[in-house]
Tab-separated table of C-alpha atoms and ligand atoms in Angstrom:
chain	number	residue	atom	x	y	z
N	1	MET	CA	43.925	-24.591	15.221
N	2	SER	CA	42.397	-27.974	14.312
N	3	ARG	CA	38.975	-28.153	12.916
N	4	ALA	CA	37.888	-29.946	16.153
N	5	ALA	CA	38.940	-27.010	18.252
N	6	GLU	CA	36.806	-24.673	15.903
N	7	LEU	CA	33.666	-26.766	16.628
N	8	ILE	CA	30.822	-24.734	18.292
N	9	THR	CA	28.467	-27.178	19.976
N	10	PHE	CA	25.020	-26.138	18.839
N	11	ASP	CA	22.680	-25.349	21.922
N	12	GLU	CA	20.240	-22.609	22.897
N	13	ALA	CA	23.390	-20.534	24.271
N	14	THR	CA	25.407	-20.700	20.972
N	15	SER	CA	22.858	-21.261	18.209
N	16	SER	CA	23.235	-17.840	16.608
N	17	GLU	CA	27.103	-17.819	16.810
N	18	ALA	CA	27.208	-21.350	15.568
N	19	PHE	CA	25.314	-20.135	12.583
N	20	THR	CA	27.083	-16.903	11.887
N	21	SER	CA	30.548	-18.176	12.362
N	22	ARG	CA	30.327	-20.063	9.211
N	23	PHE	CA	30.171	-16.979	6.794
N	24	GLY	CA	33.533	-16.730	5.127
N	25	THR	CA	32.812	-13.063	4.107
N	26	PRO	CA	30.552	-11.884	7.401
N	27	ASP	CA	30.505	-8.048	5.903
N	28	ASP	CA	28.916	-9.097	2.787
N	29	ALA	CA	25.440	-7.304	2.695
N	30	THR	CA	23.633	-10.799	2.129
N	31	ALA	CA	25.602	-12.550	4.909
N	32	ARG	CA	24.770	-9.745	7.209
N	33	LEU	CA	21.047	-9.812	6.345
N	34	LEU	CA	20.833	-13.679	6.484
N	35	SER	CA	22.577	-13.492	9.854
N	36	ALA	CA	20.331	-11.011	11.290
N	37	VAL	CA	17.081	-12.841	10.095
N	38	VAL	CA	18.439	-16.224	11.498
N	39	CYS	CA	19.499	-14.571	14.742
N	40	HIS	CA	15.899	-13.090	15.053
N	41	VAL	CA	14.473	-16.499	14.327
N	42	HIS	CA	16.466	-18.263	16.813
N	43	GLU	CA	15.375	-15.528	19.442
N	44	LEU	CA	11.841	-15.944	18.591
N	45	ILE	CA	12.036	-19.831	19.039
N	46	LYS	CA	13.776	-19.388	22.424
N	47	GLU	CA	11.060	-16.943	23.479
N	48	PHE	CA	8.138	-18.977	22.333
N	49	ARG	CA	9.517	-22.489	22.703
N	50	PRO	CA	7.049	-24.028	20.171
N	51	SER	CA	6.600	-27.836	20.174
N	52	GLN	CA	7.645	-29.763	17.013
N	53	GLU	CA	4.054	-29.914	15.937
N	54	GLN	CA	3.585	-26.210	16.375
N	55	TRP	CA	6.615	-25.488	14.347
N	56	ARG	CA	5.387	-27.785	11.747
N	57	LYS	CA	2.144	-25.569	11.692
N	58	VAL	CA	4.402	-22.461	11.037
N	59	LEU	CA	6.005	-24.163	8.157
N	60	ASP	CA	2.650	-25.342	6.816
N	61	PHE	CA	1.355	-21.666	6.982
N	62	LEU	CA	4.389	-20.353	5.140
N	63	THR	CA	3.889	-23.053	2.450
N	64	GLU	CA	0.258	-22.196	2.047
N	65	VAL	CA	1.185	-18.465	1.568
N	66	GLY	CA	3.519	-19.460	-1.101
N	67	HIS	CA	0.898	-21.765	-2.926
N	68	ALA	CA	-1.594	-18.809	-2.642
N	69	SER	CA	0.680	-16.487	-4.512
N	70	ASP	CA	0.644	-16.168	-8.310
N	71	GLU	CA	0.746	-13.427	-10.866
N	72	ARG	CA	-2.912	-12.329	-10.084
N	73	ARG	CA	-2.644	-12.743	-6.300
N	74	GLN	CA	0.355	-11.871	-4.087
N	75	GLU	CA	-0.278	-13.361	-0.723
N	76	TRP	CA	3.328	-12.478	0.493
N	77	VAL	CA	2.725	-8.996	-0.361
N	78	LEU	CA	-0.497	-8.902	1.581
N	79	PHE	CA	1.493	-10.279	4.544
N	80	SER	CA	4.155	-7.585	4.200
N	81	ASP	CA	1.312	-4.867	3.944
N	82	LEU	CA	-0.609	-6.304	7.097
N	83	VAL	CA	2.563	-6.399	9.405
N	84	GLY	CA	3.310	-2.769	8.542
N	85	ALA	CA	6.619	-3.993	6.783
N	86	SER	CA	5.458	-2.348	3.371
N	87	ALA	CA	4.572	0.960	5.144
N	88	LEU	CA	7.895	1.206	6.983
N	89	VAL	CA	9.949	0.486	3.783
N	90	GLU	CA	8.025	3.249	2.040
N	91	GLU	CA	8.540	5.626	5.018
N	92	ILE	CA	12.209	4.923	5.242
N	93	ASN	CA	12.782	5.292	1.420
N	94	SER	CA	10.537	8.119	0.341
N	95	ARG	CA	10.659	10.532	3.325
N	96	ARG	CA	9.963	14.003	1.897
N	97	PRO	CA	10.567	17.582	3.093
N	98	SER	CA	7.545	18.994	4.962
N	99	GLY	CA	4.928	20.271	2.778
N	100	ALA	CA	5.428	17.693	0.020
N	101	THR	CA	2.779	15.140	-0.444
N	102	PRO	CA	3.796	11.803	1.456
N	103	ASN	CA	3.936	8.428	-0.391
N	104	THR	CA	1.827	5.432	0.685
N	105	ILE	CA	1.752	1.964	-0.611
N	106	ARG	CA	0.129	1.320	-4.069
N	107	GLY	CA	-1.906	-1.794	-3.162
N	108	PRO	CA	-2.960	-4.451	-5.664
N	109	PHE	CA	-5.677	-2.903	-7.559
N	110	PHE	CA	-3.662	-0.461	-9.617
N	111	ARG	CA	-4.046	-1.047	-13.369
N	112	THR	CA	-1.290	0.224	-15.676
N	113	ASP	CA	-3.668	0.688	-18.565
N	114	THR	CA	-5.914	3.047	-16.863
N	115	PRO	CA	-7.775	5.266	-19.790
N	116	GLU	CA	-7.137	8.989	-20.112
N	117	ARG	CA	-10.408	10.992	-19.482
N	118	ALA	CA	-11.137	14.554	-20.284
N	119	LEU	CA	-11.028	17.125	-17.315
N	120	GLY	CA	-14.591	17.236	-15.695
N	121	SER	CA	-15.701	13.853	-16.877
N	122	SER	CA	-16.930	11.055	-14.637
N	123	ILE	CA	-15.030	7.939	-13.851
N	124	SER	CA	-18.247	6.389	-12.454
N	125	LEU	CA	-19.311	4.455	-15.580
N	126	ASP	CA	-22.346	2.918	-13.648
N	127	GLY	CA	-23.267	5.927	-11.781
N	128	ALA	CA	-23.971	3.895	-8.737
N	129	GLY	CA	-23.489	5.918	-5.433
N	130	LEU	CA	-23.456	9.380	-3.952
N	131	PRO	CA	-21.815	11.785	-6.422
N	132	LEU	CA	-18.415	13.333	-5.463
N	133	LEU	CA	-16.652	15.993	-7.126
N	134	VAL	CA	-12.777	15.894	-6.814
N	135	GLU	CA	-10.860	19.098	-7.559
N	136	GLY	CA	-7.153	19.633	-7.096
N	137	ARG	CA	-4.083	21.178	-8.139
N	138	VAL	CA	-0.478	19.817	-8.857
N	139	GLU	CA	2.276	22.137	-7.779
N	140	ASP	CA	5.834	22.281	-6.379
N	141	LEU	CA	7.127	23.260	-2.973
N	142	ASP	CA	7.064	26.894	-4.112
N	143	GLY	CA	3.330	26.719	-5.249
N	144	LEU	CA	4.080	26.793	-8.891
N	145	PRO	CA	1.814	24.777	-11.049
N	146	ILE	CA	3.060	21.609	-12.681
N	147	THR	CA	1.267	21.491	-15.887
N	148	THR	CA	3.101	18.465	-17.303
N	149	ALA	CA	1.665	16.175	-14.566
N	150	GLU	CA	-0.557	13.088	-15.128
N	151	ILE	CA	-2.854	12.068	-12.474
N	152	ILE	CA	-3.977	8.507	-12.377
N	153	THR	CA	-6.677	7.557	-9.944
N	154	TRP	CA	-8.577	4.388	-8.963
N	155	GLN	CA	-10.889	3.694	-5.950
N	156	ALA	CA	-13.446	1.140	-4.702
N	157	ASN	CA	-17.179	1.605	-5.494
N	158	ALA	CA	-19.870	2.694	-2.763
N	159	GLU	CA	-19.907	-1.070	-1.859
N	160	GLY	CA	-16.124	-1.103	-1.114
N	161	TYR	CA	-15.178	-3.148	-4.307
N	162	TYR	CA	-12.665	-2.382	-7.011
N	163	GLU	CA	-13.554	-2.941	-10.702
N	164	ASN	CA	-11.143	-5.758	-11.111
N	165	GLN	CA	-12.560	-7.453	-8.031
N	166	GLN	CA	-16.021	-7.589	-9.607
N	167	PRO	CA	-15.351	-8.002	-13.485
N	168	ASP	CA	-19.014	-9.458	-13.965
N	169	LEU	CA	-20.604	-6.700	-11.939
N	170	GLN	CA	-18.833	-3.318	-12.759
N	171	PRO	CA	-18.013	-2.022	-16.209
N	172	GLU	CA	-14.360	-2.237	-17.090
N	173	PHE	CA	-12.248	0.634	-15.947
N	174	ASN	CA	-15.172	1.702	-13.693
N	175	LEU	CA	-13.829	4.367	-11.170
N	176	ARG	CA	-10.431	4.665	-12.880
N	177	GLY	CA	-8.980	7.498	-14.863
N	178	LEU	CA	-5.925	9.424	-15.861
N	179	PHE	CA	-6.095	13.105	-16.136
N	180	ARG	CA	-3.850	15.999	-17.228
N	181	PRO	CA	-4.003	19.322	-15.450
N	182	ASP	CA	-4.931	22.643	-17.124
N	183	GLN	CA	-2.385	25.406	-17.659
N	184	GLY	CA	-2.986	26.363	-13.813
N	185	GLY	CA	-1.876	22.845	-12.748
N	186	LYS	CA	-5.678	22.310	-11.954
N	187	PHE	CA	-7.740	19.352	-12.393
N	188	HIS	CA	-11.268	18.164	-11.660
N	189	TYR	CA	-13.250	15.075	-12.313
N	190	ARG	CA	-16.643	13.481	-10.961
N	191	THR	CA	-16.885	10.137	-9.266
N	192	VAL	CA	-19.017	8.601	-6.489
N	193	ARG	CA	-17.922	8.436	-2.707
N	194	PRO	CA	-15.897	5.214	-2.128
N	195	ALA	CA	-16.717	2.955	0.825
N	196	GLY	CA	-14.169	1.337	3.210
N	197	TYR	CA	-13.697	-2.289	2.635
N	198	GLY	CA	-12.026	-5.455	4.170
N	199	VAL	CA	-8.650	-6.475	2.714
N	200	PRO	CA	-8.748	-9.814	1.006
N	201	GLY	CA	-9.494	-12.268	3.954
N	202	ASP	CA	-10.077	-15.445	1.956
N	203	GLY	CA	-6.334	-16.539	1.893
N	204	PRO	CA	-4.002	-18.044	4.444
N	205	VAL	CA	-2.834	-14.638	5.588
N	206	GLY	CA	-6.358	-13.058	5.994
N	207	ARG	CA	-7.368	-16.090	7.993
N	208	LEU	CA	-4.470	-16.041	10.308
N	209	PHE	CA	-4.967	-12.395	11.101
N	210	ALA	CA	-8.860	-13.015	11.586
N	211	GLN	CA	-8.239	-15.780	13.762
N	212	ALA	CA	-5.968	-13.505	15.915
N	213	GLY	CA	-8.873	-10.991	16.149
N	214	TYR	CA	-6.907	-8.481	13.954
N	215	PRO	CA	-9.031	-5.858	12.194
N	216	LEU	CA	-8.567	-6.308	8.437
N	217	HIS	CA	-10.400	-2.901	7.650
N	218	ARG	CA	-9.323	-0.153	5.323
N	219	PRO	CA	-11.030	3.177	5.756
N	220	ALA	CA	-12.695	4.872	2.739
N	221	HIS	CA	-9.955	6.464	0.183
N	222	LEU	CA	-9.294	7.499	-3.166
N	223	HIS	CA	-5.717	6.348	-4.613
N	224	PHE	CA	-3.507	8.457	-6.795
N	225	VAL	CA	-0.264	8.150	-8.693
N	226	VAL	CA	0.832	11.528	-9.738
N	227	ARG	CA	3.825	11.564	-12.293
N	228	ALA	CA	5.708	14.494	-13.864
N	229	PRO	CA	9.064	14.744	-15.835
N	230	GLY	CA	11.799	15.800	-13.387
N	231	PHE	CA	9.700	15.168	-10.203
N	232	GLU	CA	9.528	12.336	-7.770
N	233	THR	CA	6.297	10.271	-8.489
N	234	ILE	CA	3.757	10.511	-5.866
N	235	THR	CA	1.797	7.344	-4.977
N	236	THR	CA	-0.650	8.179	-2.287
N	237	HIS	CA	-4.173	7.844	-0.752
N	238	ILE	CA	-6.615	10.577	0.162
N	239	TYR	CA	-8.808	9.443	3.151
N	240	ASP	CA	-12.381	10.440	3.914
N	241	ALA	CA	-12.253	12.216	7.308
N	242	ASP	CA	-15.889	11.027	8.041
N	243	ASP	CA	-14.736	7.327	8.067
N	244	PRO	CA	-15.276	6.281	11.828
N	245	ARG	CA	-12.531	3.556	11.279
N	246	LEU	CA	-9.671	5.901	10.318
N	247	GLY	CA	-7.628	4.973	13.220
N	248	GLU	CA	-7.472	1.314	12.347
N	249	ASP	CA	-6.240	1.176	8.782
N	250	ALA	CA	-5.021	-2.430	8.377
N	251	LEU	CA	-2.078	-1.039	6.077
N	252	PHE	CA	-0.962	1.903	8.312
N	253	GLY	CA	-1.381	4.376	5.434
N	254	VAL	CA	-3.378	7.133	7.106
N	255	ARG	CA	-1.351	10.310	7.867
N	256	PRO	CA	-2.946	13.518	9.016
N	257	GLU	CA	-1.894	15.364	5.671
N	258	LEU	CA	-3.799	12.790	3.644
N	259	VAL	CA	-7.135	13.060	5.614
N	260	HIS	CA	-9.570	15.361	3.775
N	261	SER	CA	-13.186	16.618	4.491
N	262	PHE	CA	-15.535	15.617	1.884
N	263	GLU	CA	-17.963	18.530	2.173
N	264	GLN	CA	-21.591	18.496	1.133
N	265	THR	CA	-22.538	20.156	-2.046
N	266	LEU	CA	-25.243	20.095	-4.914
N	267	ILE	CA	-24.365	18.626	-8.332
N	268	ASP	CA	-27.042	19.230	-10.996
N	269	GLY	CA	-29.405	20.151	-7.973
N	270	LYS	CA	-28.805	16.858	-6.203
N	271	PRO	CA	-27.092	16.046	-2.922
N	272	ALA	CA	-23.322	15.443	-3.515
N	273	SER	CA	-19.922	15.654	-1.953
N	274	ARG	CA	-16.840	17.483	-2.950
N	275	VAL	CA	-13.246	17.325	-1.915
N	276	ASN	CA	-10.286	19.575	-2.712
N	277	ILE	CA	-6.537	18.050	-3.075
N	278	ARG	CA	-3.207	19.746	-3.525
N	279	PHE	CA	-0.531	17.426	-4.688
N	280	VAL	CA	2.933	18.889	-3.866
N	281	MET	CA	5.891	17.361	-5.821
N	282	ILE	CA	9.515	17.610	-5.115
N	283	ARG	CA	12.107	17.544	-7.792
N	284	ALA	CA	13.643	13.998	-8.453
N	285	ARG	CA	16.604	13.381	-6.179
N	286	PRO	CA	19.663	11.629	-7.694
N	287	GLY	CA	19.909	7.913	-6.522
N	288	ARG	CA	16.288	7.846	-5.592
N	289	SER	CA	13.872	5.477	-7.547
N	290	LYS	CA	11.263	7.635	-9.350
X	301	BEZ	C1	-5.777	-1.057	-1.405
X	301	BEZ	O1	-5.902	0.043	-0.753
X	301	BEZ	O2	-6.335	-0.959	-2.461
X	301	BEZ	C2	-5.147	-2.363	-0.838
X	301	BEZ	C3	-3.786	-2.316	-0.403
X	301	BEZ	C4	-3.246	-3.385	0.044
X	301	BEZ	C5	-4.040	-4.603	0.243
X	301	BEZ	C6	-5.240	-4.478	-0.149
X	301	BEZ	C7	-5.876	-3.509	-0.555
X	302	FE	FE1	-7.627	0.783	-1.759
């Protein structure tokens, strides 16, 4: 067949075929992914029929997102989080048997250099907020304690800000700690009750979502990474059941088993809250990331 006979005239009806027919090895994984993305983009354009000016605005937005990203701020990750892509990838890749603690996304405020603290100590270095006692146990699916675990926690303060968002206002490593459980797999520490907060809305992604009237709220939560040799690492949140905005988490991280009641109690005779958490780990599975 001559090259002229193979020519597919590019128009609305043939656009996807015109693109995909050019791949030499259409079964290659990259070729399949690229074809799928391009075909979906063509479908979107056919559905929304943007003017050249509107399409230019789309490209300007993508350019702005790229410029807003660097090693300190990842605007593309925020985009992935807000459209539910991060939660979906997490859900597909880390589905666990019932009874095991599910994973959620880690988010941008984790620090790898979190200091180890003694069981029972307070991670609130400025003491600002309503005291909260966190108690918990790390165990396997049979309820046996995992004594070799390390539990890393980080959280927002009572105003809804992380320490690394307010380096001039909060002490370094405020509301962060690494704990090792006792011989029964148990741990406990003191902190303050976190507030919910808005995800960063000052970049192109936040502005786009705000313009569309989309809520950018995260209900109050504690973050955890729980690691132990031979077990799948748990990266998860614990949500405060009293938060009235639990149903509108901008990042789709709320699952019933991660919502906990923060009960009223007294610490040193003063009003406080307490929460009890069980982290259930599963054995590392071959071929799965840790
Ligand atoms: C967080 O929960 O810390 C978080 C996650 C993703 C984007 C913004 C904040
Ligand atoms: Fe958070």
